C-alpha positions as a LaTeX table, in Angstrom:
\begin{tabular}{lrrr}
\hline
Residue & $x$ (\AA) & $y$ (\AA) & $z$ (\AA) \\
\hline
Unk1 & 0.00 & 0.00 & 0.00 \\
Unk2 & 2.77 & 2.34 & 0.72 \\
Unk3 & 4.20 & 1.88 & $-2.65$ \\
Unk4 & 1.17 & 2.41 & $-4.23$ \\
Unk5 & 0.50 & 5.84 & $-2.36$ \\
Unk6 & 4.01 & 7.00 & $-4.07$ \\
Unk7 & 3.90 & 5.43 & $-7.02$ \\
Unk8 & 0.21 & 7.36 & $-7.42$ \\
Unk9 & 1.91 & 10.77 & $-6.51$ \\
Unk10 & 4.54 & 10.10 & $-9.34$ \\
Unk11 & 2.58 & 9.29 & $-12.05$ \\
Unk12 & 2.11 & 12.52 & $-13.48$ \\
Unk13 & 6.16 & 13.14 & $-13.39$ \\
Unk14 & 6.66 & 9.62 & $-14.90$ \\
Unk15 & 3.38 & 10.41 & $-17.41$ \\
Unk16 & 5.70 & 13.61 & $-18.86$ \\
Unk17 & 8.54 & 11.05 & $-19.47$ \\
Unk18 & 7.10 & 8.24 & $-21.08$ \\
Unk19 & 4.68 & 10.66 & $-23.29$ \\
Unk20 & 8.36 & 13.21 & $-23.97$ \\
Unk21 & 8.90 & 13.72 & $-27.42$ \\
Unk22 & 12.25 & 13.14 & $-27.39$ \\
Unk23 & 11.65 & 9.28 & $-28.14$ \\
Unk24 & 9.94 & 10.33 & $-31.48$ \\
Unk25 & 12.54 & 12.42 & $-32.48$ \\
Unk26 & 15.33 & 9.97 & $-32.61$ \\
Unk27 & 15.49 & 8.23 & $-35.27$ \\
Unk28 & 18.38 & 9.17 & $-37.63$ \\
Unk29 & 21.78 & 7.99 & $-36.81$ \\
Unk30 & 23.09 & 11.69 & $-35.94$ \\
Unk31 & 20.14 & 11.03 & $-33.65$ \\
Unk32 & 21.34 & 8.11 & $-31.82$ \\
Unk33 & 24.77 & 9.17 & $-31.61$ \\
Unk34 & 24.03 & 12.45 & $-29.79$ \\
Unk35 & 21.69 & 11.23 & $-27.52$ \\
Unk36 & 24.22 & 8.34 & $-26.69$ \\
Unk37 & 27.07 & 10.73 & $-26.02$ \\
Unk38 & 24.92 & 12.44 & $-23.50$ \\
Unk39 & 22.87 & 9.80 & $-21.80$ \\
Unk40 & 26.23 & 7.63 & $-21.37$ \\
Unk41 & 26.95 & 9.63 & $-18.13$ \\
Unk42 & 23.44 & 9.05 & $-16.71$ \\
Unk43 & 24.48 & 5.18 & $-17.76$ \\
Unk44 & 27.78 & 5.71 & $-15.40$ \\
Unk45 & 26.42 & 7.90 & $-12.97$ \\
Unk46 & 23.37 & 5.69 & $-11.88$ \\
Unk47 & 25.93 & 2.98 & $-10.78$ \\
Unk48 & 27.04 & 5.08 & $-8.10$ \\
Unk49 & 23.76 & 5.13 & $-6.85$ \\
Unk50 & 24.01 & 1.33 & $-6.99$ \\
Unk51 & 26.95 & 0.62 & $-5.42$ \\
Unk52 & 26.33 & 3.08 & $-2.59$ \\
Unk53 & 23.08 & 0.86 & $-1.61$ \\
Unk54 & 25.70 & $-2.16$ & $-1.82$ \\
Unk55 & 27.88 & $-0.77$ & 0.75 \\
Unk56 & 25.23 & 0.38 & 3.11 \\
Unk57 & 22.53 & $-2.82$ & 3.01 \\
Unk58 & 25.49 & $-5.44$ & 2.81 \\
Unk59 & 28.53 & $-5.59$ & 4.16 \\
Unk60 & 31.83 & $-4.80$ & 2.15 \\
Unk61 & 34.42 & $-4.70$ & 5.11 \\
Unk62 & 36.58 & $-7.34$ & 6.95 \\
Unk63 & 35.83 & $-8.29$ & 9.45 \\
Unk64 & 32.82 & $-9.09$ & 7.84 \\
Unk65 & 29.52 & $-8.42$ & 10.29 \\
Unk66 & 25.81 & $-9.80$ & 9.12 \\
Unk67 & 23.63 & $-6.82$ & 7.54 \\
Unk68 & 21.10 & $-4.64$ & 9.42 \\
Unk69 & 18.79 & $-5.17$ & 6.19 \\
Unk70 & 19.12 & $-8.70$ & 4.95 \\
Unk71 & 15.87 & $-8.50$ & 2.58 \\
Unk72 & 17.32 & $-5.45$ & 1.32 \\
Unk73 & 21.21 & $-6.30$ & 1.06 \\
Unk74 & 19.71 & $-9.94$ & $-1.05$ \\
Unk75 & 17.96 & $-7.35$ & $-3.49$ \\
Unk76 & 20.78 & $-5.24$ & $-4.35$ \\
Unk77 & 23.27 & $-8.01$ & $-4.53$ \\
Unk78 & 21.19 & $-9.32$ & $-6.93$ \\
Unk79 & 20.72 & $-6.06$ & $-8.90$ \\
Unk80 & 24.10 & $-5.25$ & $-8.70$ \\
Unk81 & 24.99 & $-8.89$ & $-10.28$ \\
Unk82 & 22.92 & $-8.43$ & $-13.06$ \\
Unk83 & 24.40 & $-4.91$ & $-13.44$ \\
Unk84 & 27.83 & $-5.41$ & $-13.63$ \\
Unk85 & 28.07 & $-8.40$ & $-14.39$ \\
Unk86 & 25.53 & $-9.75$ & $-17.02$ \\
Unk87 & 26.04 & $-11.21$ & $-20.83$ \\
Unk88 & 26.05 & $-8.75$ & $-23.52$ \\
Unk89 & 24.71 & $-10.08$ & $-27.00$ \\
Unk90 & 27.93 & $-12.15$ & $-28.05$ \\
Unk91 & 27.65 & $-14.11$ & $-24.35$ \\
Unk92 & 30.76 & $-12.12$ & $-23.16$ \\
Unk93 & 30.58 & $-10.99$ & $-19.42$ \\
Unk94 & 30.64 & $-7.15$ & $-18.96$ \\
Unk95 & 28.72 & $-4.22$ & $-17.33$ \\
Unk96 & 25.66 & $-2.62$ & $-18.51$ \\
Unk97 & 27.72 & 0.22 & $-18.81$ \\
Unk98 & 30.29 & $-1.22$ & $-21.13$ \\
Unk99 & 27.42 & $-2.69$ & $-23.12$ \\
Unk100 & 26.45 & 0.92 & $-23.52$ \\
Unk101 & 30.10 & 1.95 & $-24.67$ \\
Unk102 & 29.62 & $-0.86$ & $-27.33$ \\
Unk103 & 26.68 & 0.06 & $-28.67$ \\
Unk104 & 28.16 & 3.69 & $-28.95$ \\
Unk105 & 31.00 & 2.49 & $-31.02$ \\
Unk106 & 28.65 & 0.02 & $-33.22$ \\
Unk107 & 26.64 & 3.58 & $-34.39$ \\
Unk108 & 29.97 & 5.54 & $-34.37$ \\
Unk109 & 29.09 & 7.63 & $-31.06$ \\
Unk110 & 31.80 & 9.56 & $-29.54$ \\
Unk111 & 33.06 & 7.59 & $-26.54$ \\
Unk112 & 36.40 & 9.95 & $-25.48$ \\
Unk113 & 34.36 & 12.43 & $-23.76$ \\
Unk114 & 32.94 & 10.13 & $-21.19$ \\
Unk115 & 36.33 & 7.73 & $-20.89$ \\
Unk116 & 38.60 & 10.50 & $-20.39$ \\
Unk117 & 35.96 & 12.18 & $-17.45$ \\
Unk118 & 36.53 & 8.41 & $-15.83$ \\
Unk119 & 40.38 & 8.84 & $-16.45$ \\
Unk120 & 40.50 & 11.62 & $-14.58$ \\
Unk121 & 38.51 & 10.08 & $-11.72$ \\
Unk122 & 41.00 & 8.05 & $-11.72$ \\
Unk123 & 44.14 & 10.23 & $-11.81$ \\
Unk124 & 42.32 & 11.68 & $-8.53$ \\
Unk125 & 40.08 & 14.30 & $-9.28$ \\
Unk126 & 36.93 & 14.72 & $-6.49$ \\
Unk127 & 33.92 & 13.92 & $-8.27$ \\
Unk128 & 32.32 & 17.47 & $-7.54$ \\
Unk129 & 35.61 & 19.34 & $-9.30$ \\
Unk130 & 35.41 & 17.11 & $-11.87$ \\
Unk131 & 31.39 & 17.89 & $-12.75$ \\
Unk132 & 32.13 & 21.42 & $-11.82$ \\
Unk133 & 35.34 & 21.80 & $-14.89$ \\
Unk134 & 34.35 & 19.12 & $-17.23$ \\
Unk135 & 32.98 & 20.72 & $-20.71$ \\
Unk136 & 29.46 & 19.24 & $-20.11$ \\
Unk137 & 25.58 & 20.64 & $-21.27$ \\
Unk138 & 24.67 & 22.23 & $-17.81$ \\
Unk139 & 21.86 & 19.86 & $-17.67$ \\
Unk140 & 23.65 & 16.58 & $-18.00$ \\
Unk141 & 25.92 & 18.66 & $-15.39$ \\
Unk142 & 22.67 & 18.97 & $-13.09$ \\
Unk143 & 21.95 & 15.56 & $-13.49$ \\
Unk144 & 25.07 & 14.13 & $-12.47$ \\
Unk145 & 25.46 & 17.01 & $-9.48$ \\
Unk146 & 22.24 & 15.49 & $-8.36$ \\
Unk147 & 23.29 & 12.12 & $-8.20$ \\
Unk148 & 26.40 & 12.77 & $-6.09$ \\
Unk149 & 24.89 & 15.50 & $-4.01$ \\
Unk150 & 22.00 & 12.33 & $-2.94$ \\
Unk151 & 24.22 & 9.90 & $-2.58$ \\
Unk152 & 26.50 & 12.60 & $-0.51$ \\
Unk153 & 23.20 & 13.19 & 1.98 \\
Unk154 & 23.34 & 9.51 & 3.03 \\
Unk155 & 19.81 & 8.88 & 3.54 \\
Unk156 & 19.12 & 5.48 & 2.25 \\
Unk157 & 15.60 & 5.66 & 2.10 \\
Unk158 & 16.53 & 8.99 & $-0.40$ \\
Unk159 & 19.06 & 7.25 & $-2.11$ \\
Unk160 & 16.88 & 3.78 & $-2.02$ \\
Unk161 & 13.87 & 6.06 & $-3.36$ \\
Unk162 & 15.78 & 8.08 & $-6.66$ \\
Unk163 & 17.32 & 4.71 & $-7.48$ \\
Unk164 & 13.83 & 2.98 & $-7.78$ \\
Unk165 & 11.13 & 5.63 & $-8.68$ \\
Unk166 & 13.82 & 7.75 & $-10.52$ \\
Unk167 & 15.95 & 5.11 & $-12.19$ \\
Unk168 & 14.91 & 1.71 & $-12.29$ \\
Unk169 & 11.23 & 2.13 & $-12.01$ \\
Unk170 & 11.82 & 3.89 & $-15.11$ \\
Unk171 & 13.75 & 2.81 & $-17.72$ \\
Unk172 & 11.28 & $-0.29$ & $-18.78$ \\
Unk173 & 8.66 & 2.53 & $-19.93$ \\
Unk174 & 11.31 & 4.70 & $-21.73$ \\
Unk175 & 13.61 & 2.12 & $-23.32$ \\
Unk176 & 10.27 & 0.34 & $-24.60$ \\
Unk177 & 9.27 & 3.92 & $-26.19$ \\
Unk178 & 12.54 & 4.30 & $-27.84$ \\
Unk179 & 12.83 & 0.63 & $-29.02$ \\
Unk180 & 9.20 & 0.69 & $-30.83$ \\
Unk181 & 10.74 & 4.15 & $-32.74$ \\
Unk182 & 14.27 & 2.86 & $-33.70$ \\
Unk183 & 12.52 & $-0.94$ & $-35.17$ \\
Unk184 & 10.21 & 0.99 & $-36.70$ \\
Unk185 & 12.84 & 2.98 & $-38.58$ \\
Unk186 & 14.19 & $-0.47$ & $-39.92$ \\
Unk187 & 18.09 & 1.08 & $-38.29$ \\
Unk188 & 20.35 & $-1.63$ & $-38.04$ \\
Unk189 & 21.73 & $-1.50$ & $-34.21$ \\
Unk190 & 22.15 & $-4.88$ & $-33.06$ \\
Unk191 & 24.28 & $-3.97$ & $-29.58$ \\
Unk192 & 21.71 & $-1.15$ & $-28.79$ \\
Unk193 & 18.50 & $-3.19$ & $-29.76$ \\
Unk194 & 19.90 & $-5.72$ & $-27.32$ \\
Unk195 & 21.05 & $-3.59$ & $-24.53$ \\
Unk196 & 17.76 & $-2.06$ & $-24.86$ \\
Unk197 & 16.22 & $-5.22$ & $-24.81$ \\
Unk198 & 18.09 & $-6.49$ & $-21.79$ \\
Unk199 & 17.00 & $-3.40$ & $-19.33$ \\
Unk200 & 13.44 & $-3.76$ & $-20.41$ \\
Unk201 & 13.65 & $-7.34$ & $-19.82$ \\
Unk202 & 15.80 & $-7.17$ & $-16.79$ \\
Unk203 & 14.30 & $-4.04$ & $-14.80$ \\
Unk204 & 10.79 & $-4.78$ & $-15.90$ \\
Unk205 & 10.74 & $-8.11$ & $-14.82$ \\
Unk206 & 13.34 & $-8.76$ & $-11.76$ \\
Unk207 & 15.04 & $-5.47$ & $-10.92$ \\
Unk208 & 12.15 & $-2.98$ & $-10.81$ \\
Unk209 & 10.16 & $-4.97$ & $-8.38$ \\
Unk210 & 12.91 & $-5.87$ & $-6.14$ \\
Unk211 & 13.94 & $-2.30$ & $-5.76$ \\
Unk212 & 10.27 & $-1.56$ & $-4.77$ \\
Unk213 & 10.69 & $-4.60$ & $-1.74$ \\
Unk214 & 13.88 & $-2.59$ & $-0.64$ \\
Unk215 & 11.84 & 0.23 & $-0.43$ \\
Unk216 & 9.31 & $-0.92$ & 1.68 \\
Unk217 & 11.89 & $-2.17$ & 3.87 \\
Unk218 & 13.88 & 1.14 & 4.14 \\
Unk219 & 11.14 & 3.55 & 4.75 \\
Unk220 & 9.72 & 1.15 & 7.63 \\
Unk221 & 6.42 & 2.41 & 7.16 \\
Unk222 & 7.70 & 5.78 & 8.54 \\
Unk223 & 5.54 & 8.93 & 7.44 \\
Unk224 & 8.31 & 11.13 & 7.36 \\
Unk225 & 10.97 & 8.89 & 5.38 \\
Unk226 & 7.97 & 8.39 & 3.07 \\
Unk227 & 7.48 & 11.80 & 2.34 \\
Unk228 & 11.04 & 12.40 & 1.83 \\
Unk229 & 11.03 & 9.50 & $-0.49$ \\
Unk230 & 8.68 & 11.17 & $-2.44$ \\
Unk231 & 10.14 & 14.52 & $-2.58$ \\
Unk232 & 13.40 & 12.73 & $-3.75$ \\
Unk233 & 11.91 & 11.03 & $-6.36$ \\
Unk234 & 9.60 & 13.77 & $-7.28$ \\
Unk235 & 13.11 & 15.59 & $-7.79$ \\
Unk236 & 15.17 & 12.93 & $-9.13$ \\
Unk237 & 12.22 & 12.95 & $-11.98$ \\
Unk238 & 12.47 & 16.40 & $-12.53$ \\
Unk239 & 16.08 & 16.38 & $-13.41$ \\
Unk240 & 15.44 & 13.36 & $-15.83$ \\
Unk241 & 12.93 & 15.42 & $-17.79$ \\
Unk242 & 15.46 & 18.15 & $-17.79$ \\
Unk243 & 18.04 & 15.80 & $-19.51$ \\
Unk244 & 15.44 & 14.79 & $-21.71$ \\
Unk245 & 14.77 & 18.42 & $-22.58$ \\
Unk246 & 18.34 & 19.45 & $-23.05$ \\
Unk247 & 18.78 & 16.38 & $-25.38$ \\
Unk248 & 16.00 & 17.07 & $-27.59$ \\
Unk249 & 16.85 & 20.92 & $-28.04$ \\
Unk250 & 20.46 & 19.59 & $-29.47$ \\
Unk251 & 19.02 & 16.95 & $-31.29$ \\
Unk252 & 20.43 & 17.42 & $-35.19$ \\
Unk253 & 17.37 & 16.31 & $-37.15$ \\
Unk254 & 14.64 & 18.59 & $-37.51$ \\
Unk255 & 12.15 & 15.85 & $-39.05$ \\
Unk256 & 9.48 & 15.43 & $-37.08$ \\
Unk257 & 7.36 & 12.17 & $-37.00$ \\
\hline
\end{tabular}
């Protein structure tokens, strides 16, 4: 019942994404490619969220200590499995996120932007000064500043609640949207079609609902951590309409469907 109460107050965010126009618009290559080279750090940046729920519901430290939230710790071990480690089209085992990356390269996507912002990660950078420098649409900027700045607060029922309503919850409707336009366009994108595939298959079926279990368990039937849930996720889908947004206004066809 609790779920349902939030999942009613959503709908009309989630309504404005699946209806966007943004999934009728792409559907030449130049399309595909620019979209891809700006959704890719949504693709890396929700991992983050993903992880951080690892390390908080299970236990990642030695001496190893049983979990405060077993229920919830089974769930995201499980989504994180599928995650990072599930089968990309040619059976090889690799990250939803590198499944991305190879789709990018099968349309001819730029892929530097994104690899060297993870380089740099790695050469040390903070996160924050790294969003902050990086030469980045403001609103894929915003998105990613959200992320960080959520996962900073360390409220899991907040971070629990943007992962599922704002992420996962999501993506079967929208990838399902943009699948029926690219088929329909008879475009030849086997690694996309299947990554595509995969999340609506994957998030519709095992990951969406488990997320919703995981939030049941972390808001404990608390009013006030179920209002903030909402109010993150109310905001979490209000930066995911302004990526849409941004995307479409770059988009470099001008043929409507």
């Amino acid at each position: 019942m609790i779920m349902h109460g939030i999942e009613k107050e959503l709908a009309p965010y989630k309504k404005i994404l699946i209806d966007h126009p943004l999934y009728k618009r792409i559907h030449a290559v130049e399309d595909i490619r620019l979209f891809m080279e700006q959704h890719v750090f949504a693709v890396w940046d929700f991992m983050s969220l993903v992880k951080k729920l690892q390390v908080e519901l299970t236990c990642t430290q030695l001496p190893w200590r049983p979990s405060a939230h077993p229920t919830a710790g089974r769930l995201i071990n499980e989504i994180v499995w599928g995650e990072e480690t599930d089968l990309n089209k040619d059976g090889e085992i690799m990250s939803h996120f590198e499944m991305y990356l190879q789709s990018m390269e099968e349309v001819g996507a730029n892929t530097a932007p994104i690899k060297d912002f993870i380089a740099q990660l790695d050469q040390g950078t903070a996160i924050e000064e790294l969003i902050a420098s990086a030469s980045l649409p403001d609103y894929v900027s915003d998105f990613m500043s959200f992320t960080f700045s959520t996962i900073k607060e360390n409220k899991l029922h907040i971070i629990a609640a943007v992962f599922t309503f704002g992420r996962e919850d999501l993506i079967p409707d929208m990838f399902i949207e943009m699948v029926k336009n690219l088929r329909n366009e008879g475009v030849s994108l086997h690694h996309l079609i299947y990554y595509l595939d995969r999340h609506i298959e994957v998030d519709g079926d095992e990951h969406g609902p488990m997320a919703l279990k995981m939030m049941e368990e972390l808001c404990e039937g608390d009013p006030i951590k179920i209002q903030e849930a909402i109010e993150a996720a109310k905001k979490a889908l209000e930066m995911r309409i302004l990526l849409w947004d941004g995307i479409l206004s770059q988009l470099p066809s001008t043929v409507l469907i």
